[in-house]
Amino acid sequence: GGESVDWTKQENLDDLKLEVEAGLKRIYALKLLCDKYGIELTSDDRKEVDAIIQDYIDEQDGESGYRLWLSENRISGNAFREQIERVYYYDVYLRELLFTGFDDVIKMDDATVKKDIEENFYRYTQIYISCEDEDDYSEYRKDIEAALEELKAGKEFSEVAREYSDWMVNVELGVYCAKGQKLPEIEEAALALGMGEYSGVVESSEGYHIIMRLPMEDSYIEENLDDLGYVSANRRYNVLLDETAAGLAVEYSEYYNTLTFEQLISLEYPK
């Protein structure tokens, strides 16, 4: 709902440095885990990466247009290649291997999944107003505040949601989520509520929300255990990745404090 951060301002540069550092540590962690479990791209995989990049080059009418596109998107050619390899291959391969080949790392049995759901999942529904106009959020803010007033006046949550909400989900059912899966603002608001309580206006990068916490239902969990088990495995995979990243030490050179915005956003991924 609020304005995006202007990273070119000096006062935001330190925050950007932390974001870049966290991203690089996570990439190093992914590489370390791939090395640990013997995951590497095949020659066919690398040829497919080449083909994907060639598609981008063709879309930009050749090498010069492609280099301009990279510059406009503030990423180097090597960094873009690394991004494709990581997203399309390393991450996917590692998840598949850990979910299916190493039961002692990420267990998938029903008892483990149910315990994780009990400890690390929550359920919520919401009234959501998407902010499409980037220049003026005032009308959207008026709508969400009007919805909140109707709730305070005693109107049913589902009825208010049908009148105001842009959310394309069954408002009575809501969603079952793993911790870390949703926007931090939504998760924080949901977990602070008692069952059946609703929040005030929550502002996020996606718009305005009023969150209601809903109880977990055993029957739903049983019926959807396979799907929830995959969400659970993904949550535990990300915890493993984050823990590996947290264990990495960072050495700062004398040039760290001289980095500019342009240099930070063009940093190449590590080899």
XYZ file of N, CA, C and O in Angstrom, residues 82 226 249 254:
16
model
N 23.699 -16.916 -13.742
C 23.668 -17.577 -12.437
C 22.245 -17.638 -11.895
O 21.838 -18.626 -11.283
N -1.263 -34.379 1.811
C -0.195 -34.433 0.794
C 0.221 -33.025 0.370
O 1.420 -32.714 0.300
N 30.413 -16.685 7.470
C 31.078 -15.467 7.928
C 31.302 -14.542 6.747
O 31.576 -14.984 5.623
N 38.184 -3.053 2.549
C 38.248 -1.613 2.788
C 37.330 -0.838 1.855
O 37.023 0.336 2.094
